[in-house]
Amino acid sequence: MKSDMITKSAPKRALLRALGLTDREMKQPLIGIVSSQNDIVPGHMNLDKIVDAVKLGVAMAGGTPLVFPAIAVCDGLAMGHQGMKYSLVTRELIADSTEAMTMAHALDALVMVPNCDKNVPGLLMAAARLNIPAIFVSGGPMLAGKVNGHKTSFSSVAEADNEFNAGKITQEELLEFENNACPTCGSCSGMYTANSMNCLTEVLGMGLKGNGTIPAVYSERIQLAKRAGMQIMELLKNDIRPRDIMTPDAFTNALTIDMALGCSTNSMLHLPAIAHECGIRLDLEMANEISDRTPTLCHLAPAGHTYIEELNEAGGIYAVMNEINKIGVLKTDLITCTGKTVGENIAGCINKNPEVIRPVEDPYSEKGGIAVLKGNLAPDSCVVKRSAVAPEMLKHSGPARVFDCEEDAMDAINSAKIVAGDVVVIRYEGPKGGPGMREMLNPTSAIMGHGLGESVALITDGRFSGATRGAAIGHVSPEAAVGGNIALIKDGDTIQIDIMANKIDILISDDELDKRRQEWKPRKPAITTGYLSRSAAIVTSGNRGAVLENN
């Protein structure tokens, strides 16, 4: 065992005895439990109970559980101010600190207990980097709220807030949303980023059945946590490691189910970043190929009016995988954290509600939920959640309204300076330019709240919350800060978007683009000290997952 490096040393055993460990516990494998629990994030406030259950499961199976922390940022609380610059970059802090704690203390295996947006990918990155046996059990999704007899969620509050600002609803109506949209602990109840990544953890083979969908407040999740604690001992005994599980084919499966579920566009940042830690280059070009052969089976909020709890009742992720497998697009012979193959895991997992999980013969769309666009506006790529775009906006042409930060765009939207047909461009918000690649839920919600969701597009080198809906196109690469063509757009330029054809262009000549490029000058960095400055110096573009890479 790796932990022999400390348990066979008398001075080190003296320190372990100071923890209260017994001789028997020191002879057993030392299992690290990475807890993202804190009292700030609603999706993380219950993780102490999950961790306690994992500890019990580990102990029952003959291991010695040792808990250490990981940080977590709540994207909803960080949204719309400087705090959002710190969200995406925490992936690397989480991965780095987990690596440091695991290596420093010679742990034999890990149980990861994350829940929200950056913790899941950050810990998947750590698992891939360390490549010791690891398993995931999240805190689970929040139950949907209910307003005026209809289920609702966090994104509804964001849109209601903007409807109030536009004079469309009363203060009392807004308060109904505020008081009732987020009724329990857990990750926000739609197919937002946290739930997208927890669901894809099942697909990748790193989480047990139900990890992505069993609600946070169900006792079944405590049972799941105990099973995860016991299962890590099986993975250790059989020496099944993350890179045995997260193979290139596993990432193909993840992209496939991503398309079927209509996941957050942030998955197009996180999957390449996780693959990078596995030594795999995940080219987003393949996303469109996968999308072309993968129908959209689910329309979960914000794209539709069903929620994660209903997906769970319909059979969960394994039922979606089993349904998609009817058209033969999954790799089913891959080993997973269950010790069984994908095919063995999903066998017999039936679709219990064809309104929540459409049959492959009757999908919401013949193509997948996410599209990668290219053109002279985004020569490398950009990303849109196609399943959350109104049909009339799948093809759109209009004049650019250009802003060099989110705040200026918000002022223009809220002062009614954006009109039907416009294309709002928000730049210098990318991984380097932000720095930190802020989410743009506030502008997209403002567009919806002002009744422009079916007539205005938004394009940015930043990114979007999983709660965003509408013609919201992000991750434009190359970004403005490095001289990407998005930096060369001028007010009034015609932007042409064809989502079904995967194209996005500025309708100006190559000669005019070259002339503007020669006139362009880099901007002074927005932040020059601290972690954000260090991150901006070595971060890659959005199409490469915005990972940190030494030059």
mmCIF file with all atom_site columns, C-alpha atoms in Angstrom, residues 305-420:
data_model
loop_
_atom_site.group_PDB
_atom_site.id
_atom_site.type_symbol
_atom_site.label_atom_id
_atom_site.label_alt_id
_atom_site.label_comp_id
_atom_site.label_asym_id
_atom_site.label_entity_id
_atom_site.label_seq_id
_atom_site.pdbx_PDB_ins_code
_atom_site.Cartn_x
_atom_site.Cartn_y
_atom_site.Cartn_z
_atom_site.occupancy
_atom_site.B_iso_or_equiv
_atom_site.pdbx_formal_charge
_atom_site.auth_seq_id
_atom_site.auth_comp_id
_atom_site.auth_asym_id
_atom_site.auth_atom_id
_atom_site.pdbx_PDB_model_num
ATOM 1   C CA . HIS A 1 305 ? -40.310 22.566 -17.838 1.00 0.00 ? 305 HIS A CA 1
ATOM 2   C CA . THR A 1 306 ? -38.994 19.356 -16.288 1.00 0.00 ? 306 THR A CA 1
ATOM 3   C CA . TYR A 1 307 ? -36.391 19.100 -13.562 1.00 0.00 ? 307 TYR A CA 1
ATOM 4   C CA . ILE A 1 308 ? -33.697 16.738 -12.302 1.00 0.00 ? 308 ILE A CA 1
ATOM 5   C CA . GLU A 1 309 ? -36.065 15.132 -9.792  1.00 0.00 ? 309 GLU A CA 1
ATOM 6   C CA . GLU A 1 310 ? -38.286 14.082 -12.714 1.00 0.00 ? 310 GLU A CA 1
ATOM 7   C CA . LEU A 1 311 ? -35.314 12.739 -14.642 1.00 0.00 ? 311 LEU A CA 1
ATOM 8   C CA . ASN A 1 312 ? -34.502 10.666 -11.553 1.00 0.00 ? 312 ASN A CA 1
ATOM 9   C CA . GLU A 1 313 ? -38.059 9.318  -11.390 1.00 0.00 ? 313 GLU A CA 1
ATOM 10  C CA . ALA A 1 314 ? -37.925 8.483  -15.114 1.00 0.00 ? 314 ALA A CA 1
ATOM 11  C CA . GLY A 1 315 ? -34.929 6.199  -14.595 1.00 0.00 ? 315 GLY A CA 1
ATOM 12  C CA . GLY A 1 316 ? -32.019 8.633  -14.405 1.00 0.00 ? 316 GLY A CA 1
ATOM 13  C CA . ILE A 1 317 ? -28.870 8.736  -16.487 1.00 0.00 ? 317 ILE A CA 1
ATOM 14  C CA . TYR A 1 318 ? -28.650 4.985  -17.008 1.00 0.00 ? 318 TYR A CA 1
ATOM 15  C CA . ALA A 1 319 ? -32.138 5.065  -18.575 1.00 0.00 ? 319 ALA A CA 1
ATOM 16  C CA . VAL A 1 320 ? -31.020 7.851  -20.946 1.00 0.00 ? 320 VAL A CA 1
ATOM 17  C CA . MET A 1 321 ? -27.919 5.833  -21.830 1.00 0.00 ? 321 MET A CA 1
ATOM 18  C CA . ASN A 1 322 ? -29.954 2.689  -22.416 1.00 0.00 ? 322 ASN A CA 1
ATOM 19  C CA . GLU A 1 323 ? -32.370 4.610  -24.655 1.00 0.00 ? 323 GLU A CA 1
ATOM 20  C CA . ILE A 1 324 ? -29.543 6.172  -26.683 1.00 0.00 ? 324 ILE A CA 1
ATOM 21  C CA . ASN A 1 325 ? -27.835 2.806  -26.944 1.00 0.00 ? 325 ASN A CA 1
ATOM 22  C CA . LYS A 1 326 ? -30.750 1.609  -29.072 1.00 0.00 ? 326 LYS A CA 1
ATOM 23  C CA . ILE A 1 327 ? -29.129 3.434  -31.999 1.00 0.00 ? 327 ILE A CA 1
ATOM 24  C CA . GLY A 1 328 ? -25.712 1.976  -31.224 1.00 0.00 ? 328 GLY A CA 1
ATOM 25  C CA . VAL A 1 329 ? -23.753 5.156  -30.542 1.00 0.00 ? 329 VAL A CA 1
ATOM 26  C CA . LEU A 1 330 ? -22.346 4.248  -27.085 1.00 0.00 ? 330 LEU A CA 1
ATOM 27  C CA . LYS A 1 331 ? -19.183 2.335  -26.294 1.00 0.00 ? 331 LYS A CA 1
ATOM 28  C CA . THR A 1 332 ? -20.490 -0.318 -23.907 1.00 0.00 ? 332 THR A CA 1
ATOM 29  C CA . ASP A 1 333 ? -17.432 -2.467 -23.167 1.00 0.00 ? 333 ASP A CA 1
ATOM 30  C CA . LEU A 1 334 ? -15.713 0.144  -20.975 1.00 0.00 ? 334 LEU A CA 1
ATOM 31  C CA . ILE A 1 335 ? -14.891 -0.555 -17.318 1.00 0.00 ? 335 ILE A CA 1
ATOM 32  C CA . THR A 1 336 ? -16.507 1.748  -14.723 1.00 0.00 ? 336 THR A CA 1
ATOM 33  C CA . CYS A 1 337 ? -16.287 2.428  -10.988 1.00 0.00 ? 337 CYS A CA 1
ATOM 34  C CA . THR A 1 338 ? -18.937 -0.230 -10.398 1.00 0.00 ? 338 THR A CA 1
ATOM 35  C CA . GLY A 1 339 ? -16.388 -2.838 -11.477 1.00 0.00 ? 339 GLY A CA 1
ATOM 36  C CA . LYS A 1 340 ? -18.719 -3.647 -14.372 1.00 0.00 ? 340 LYS A CA 1
ATOM 37  C CA . THR A 1 341 ? -18.855 -2.392 -17.946 1.00 0.00 ? 341 THR A CA 1
ATOM 38  C CA . VAL A 1 342 ? -21.092 0.370  -19.258 1.00 0.00 ? 342 VAL A CA 1
ATOM 39  C CA . GLY A 1 343 ? -23.236 -2.264 -20.984 1.00 0.00 ? 343 GLY A CA 1
ATOM 40  C CA . GLU A 1 344 ? -23.657 -4.275 -17.791 1.00 0.00 ? 344 GLU A CA 1
ATOM 41  C CA . ASN A 1 345 ? -24.546 -1.123 -15.837 1.00 0.00 ? 345 ASN A CA 1
ATOM 42  C CA . ILE A 1 346 ? -27.310 0.073  -18.142 1.00 0.00 ? 346 ILE A CA 1
ATOM 43  C CA . ALA A 1 347 ? -28.848 -3.301 -19.033 1.00 0.00 ? 347 ALA A CA 1
ATOM 44  C CA . GLY A 1 348 ? -32.503 -3.340 -18.014 1.00 0.00 ? 348 GLY A CA 1
ATOM 45  C CA . CYS A 1 349 ? -32.594 0.366  -17.057 1.00 0.00 ? 349 CYS A CA 1
ATOM 46  C CA . ILE A 1 350 ? -35.883 1.262  -18.683 1.00 0.00 ? 350 ILE A CA 1
ATOM 47  C CA . ASN A 1 351 ? -37.335 4.663  -19.517 1.00 0.00 ? 351 ASN A CA 1
ATOM 48  C CA . LYS A 1 352 ? -40.220 5.070  -17.071 1.00 0.00 ? 352 LYS A CA 1
ATOM 49  C CA . ASN A 1 353 ? -41.540 8.363  -18.461 1.00 0.00 ? 353 ASN A CA 1
ATOM 50  C CA . PRO A 1 354 ? -41.364 9.045  -22.222 1.00 0.00 ? 354 PRO A CA 1
ATOM 51  C CA . GLU A 1 355 ? -42.413 12.657 -21.608 1.00 0.00 ? 355 GLU A CA 1
ATOM 52  C CA . VAL A 1 356 ? -39.225 13.282 -19.599 1.00 0.00 ? 356 VAL A CA 1
ATOM 53  C CA . ILE A 1 357 ? -36.904 11.000 -21.575 1.00 0.00 ? 357 ILE A CA 1
ATOM 54  C CA . ARG A 1 358 ? -38.187 10.887 -25.127 1.00 0.00 ? 358 ARG A CA 1
ATOM 55  C CA . PRO A 1 359 ? -37.817 7.582  -27.011 1.00 0.00 ? 359 PRO A CA 1
ATOM 56  C CA . VAL A 1 360 ? -35.138 7.704  -29.704 1.00 0.00 ? 360 VAL A CA 1
ATOM 57  C CA . GLU A 1 361 ? -37.918 7.269  -32.273 1.00 0.00 ? 361 GLU A CA 1
ATOM 58  C CA . ASP A 1 362 ? -39.580 10.526 -31.094 1.00 0.00 ? 362 ASP A CA 1
ATOM 59  C CA . PRO A 1 363 ? -36.864 12.916 -29.873 1.00 0.00 ? 363 PRO A CA 1
ATOM 60  C CA . TYR A 1 364 ? -37.169 16.620 -29.147 1.00 0.00 ? 364 TYR A CA 1
ATOM 61  C CA . SER A 1 365 ? -34.636 17.125 -31.933 1.00 0.00 ? 365 SER A CA 1
ATOM 62  C CA . GLU A 1 366 ? -32.816 14.875 -34.373 1.00 0.00 ? 366 GLU A CA 1
ATOM 63  C CA . LYS A 1 367 ? -29.571 16.598 -33.373 1.00 0.00 ? 367 LYS A CA 1
ATOM 64  C CA . GLY A 1 368 ? -27.904 17.030 -29.996 1.00 0.00 ? 368 GLY A CA 1
ATOM 65  C CA . GLY A 1 369 ? -28.388 19.856 -27.535 1.00 0.00 ? 369 GLY A CA 1
ATOM 66  C CA . ILE A 1 370 ? -25.058 21.659 -28.032 1.00 0.00 ? 370 ILE A CA 1
ATOM 67  C CA . ALA A 1 371 ? -23.526 23.046 -31.226 1.00 0.00 ? 371 ALA A CA 1
ATOM 68  C CA . VAL A 1 372 ? -19.972 24.235 -31.901 1.00 0.00 ? 372 VAL A CA 1
ATOM 69  C CA . LEU A 1 373 ? -19.913 27.125 -34.384 1.00 0.00 ? 373 LEU A CA 1
ATOM 70  C CA . LYS A 1 374 ? -17.032 28.430 -36.496 1.00 0.00 ? 374 LYS A CA 1
ATOM 71  C CA . GLY A 1 375 ? -16.510 31.286 -38.913 1.00 0.00 ? 375 GLY A CA 1
ATOM 72  C CA . ASN A 1 376 ? -14.532 34.494 -39.203 1.00 0.00 ? 376 ASN A CA 1
ATOM 73  C CA . LEU A 1 377 ? -15.995 35.720 -35.899 1.00 0.00 ? 377 LEU A CA 1
ATOM 74  C CA . ALA A 1 378 ? -14.711 32.594 -34.119 1.00 0.00 ? 378 ALA A CA 1
ATOM 75  C CA . PRO A 1 379 ? -11.993 30.972 -36.268 1.00 0.00 ? 379 PRO A CA 1
ATOM 76  C CA . ASP A 1 380 ? -11.206 28.371 -33.575 1.00 0.00 ? 380 ASP A CA 1
ATOM 77  C CA . SER A 1 381 ? -14.772 27.852 -32.310 1.00 0.00 ? 381 SER A CA 1
ATOM 78  C CA . CYS A 1 382 ? -17.605 29.023 -30.081 1.00 0.00 ? 382 CYS A CA 1
ATOM 79  C CA . VAL A 1 383 ? -20.425 27.154 -28.349 1.00 0.00 ? 383 VAL A CA 1
ATOM 80  C CA . VAL A 1 384 ? -24.205 27.448 -28.018 1.00 0.00 ? 384 VAL A CA 1
ATOM 81  C CA . LYS A 1 385 ? -26.829 25.398 -26.159 1.00 0.00 ? 385 LYS A CA 1
ATOM 82  C CA . ARG A 1 386 ? -28.929 24.780 -29.258 1.00 0.00 ? 386 ARG A CA 1
ATOM 83  C CA . SER A 1 387 ? -31.716 23.018 -27.331 1.00 0.00 ? 387 SER A CA 1
ATOM 84  C CA . ALA A 1 388 ? -32.407 26.228 -25.347 1.00 0.00 ? 388 ALA A CA 1
ATOM 85  C CA . VAL A 1 389 ? -32.655 28.510 -28.426 1.00 0.00 ? 389 VAL A CA 1
ATOM 86  C CA . ALA A 1 390 ? -36.046 29.632 -29.758 1.00 0.00 ? 390 ALA A CA 1
ATOM 87  C CA . PRO A 1 391 ? -36.642 28.177 -33.258 1.00 0.00 ? 391 PRO A CA 1
ATOM 88  C CA . GLU A 1 392 ? -36.801 31.637 -34.827 1.00 0.00 ? 392 GLU A CA 1
ATOM 89  C CA . MET A 1 393 ? -33.307 32.434 -33.512 1.00 0.00 ? 393 MET A CA 1
ATOM 90  C CA . LEU A 1 394 ? -31.555 29.379 -34.932 1.00 0.00 ? 394 LEU A CA 1
ATOM 91  C CA . LYS A 1 395 ? -30.796 31.566 -37.921 1.00 0.00 ? 395 LYS A CA 1
ATOM 92  C CA . HIS A 1 396 ? -30.313 35.273 -37.268 1.00 0.00 ? 396 HIS A CA 1
ATOM 93  C CA . SER A 1 397 ? -28.642 38.279 -38.842 1.00 0.00 ? 397 SER A CA 1
ATOM 94  C CA . GLY A 1 398 ? -28.403 41.685 -37.225 1.00 0.00 ? 398 GLY A CA 1
ATOM 95  C CA . PRO A 1 399 ? -26.266 44.692 -36.314 1.00 0.00 ? 399 PRO A CA 1
ATOM 96  C CA . ALA A 1 400 ? -23.590 44.314 -33.658 1.00 0.00 ? 400 ALA A CA 1
ATOM 97  C CA . ARG A 1 401 ? -23.918 46.255 -30.413 1.00 0.00 ? 401 ARG A CA 1
ATOM 98  C CA . VAL A 1 402 ? -20.419 46.029 -28.957 1.00 0.00 ? 402 VAL A CA 1
ATOM 99  C CA . PHE A 1 403 ? -19.421 46.245 -25.276 1.00 0.00 ? 403 PHE A CA 1
ATOM 100 C CA . ASP A 1 404 ? -16.033 45.714 -23.657 1.00 0.00 ? 404 ASP A CA 1
ATOM 101 C CA . CYS A 1 405 ? -17.428 44.355 -20.386 1.00 0.00 ? 405 CYS A CA 1
ATOM 102 C CA . GLU A 1 406 ? -20.576 42.791 -18.948 1.00 0.00 ? 406 GLU A CA 1
ATOM 103 C CA . GLU A 1 407 ? -21.514 45.842 -16.887 1.00 0.00 ? 407 GLU A CA 1
ATOM 104 C CA . ASP A 1 408 ? -21.728 48.144 -19.936 1.00 0.00 ? 408 ASP A CA 1
ATOM 105 C CA . ALA A 1 409 ? -23.941 45.625 -21.742 1.00 0.00 ? 409 ALA A CA 1
ATOM 106 C CA . MET A 1 410 ? -26.253 45.393 -18.709 1.00 0.00 ? 410 MET A CA 1
ATOM 107 C CA . ASP A 1 411 ? -26.615 49.177 -18.610 1.00 0.00 ? 411 ASP A CA 1
ATOM 108 C CA . ALA A 1 412 ? -27.588 49.220 -22.289 1.00 0.00 ? 412 ALA A CA 1
ATOM 109 C CA . ILE A 1 413 ? -30.126 46.389 -21.946 1.00 0.00 ? 413 ILE A CA 1
ATOM 110 C CA . ASN A 1 414 ? -31.737 47.851 -18.837 1.00 0.00 ? 414 ASN A CA 1
ATOM 111 C CA . SER A 1 415 ? -31.965 51.337 -20.380 1.00 0.00 ? 415 SER A CA 1
ATOM 112 C CA . ALA A 1 416 ? -33.788 49.921 -23.451 1.00 0.00 ? 416 ALA A CA 1
ATOM 113 C CA . LYS A 1 417 ? -30.926 50.695 -25.840 1.00 0.00 ? 417 LYS A CA 1
ATOM 114 C CA . ILE A 1 418 ? -31.003 47.125 -27.183 1.00 0.00 ? 418 ILE A CA 1
ATOM 115 C CA . VAL A 1 419 ? -33.822 46.497 -29.654 1.00 0.00 ? 419 VAL A CA 1
ATOM 116 C CA . ALA A 1 420 ? -35.220 43.530 -31.559 1.00 0.00 ? 420 ALA A CA 1
#
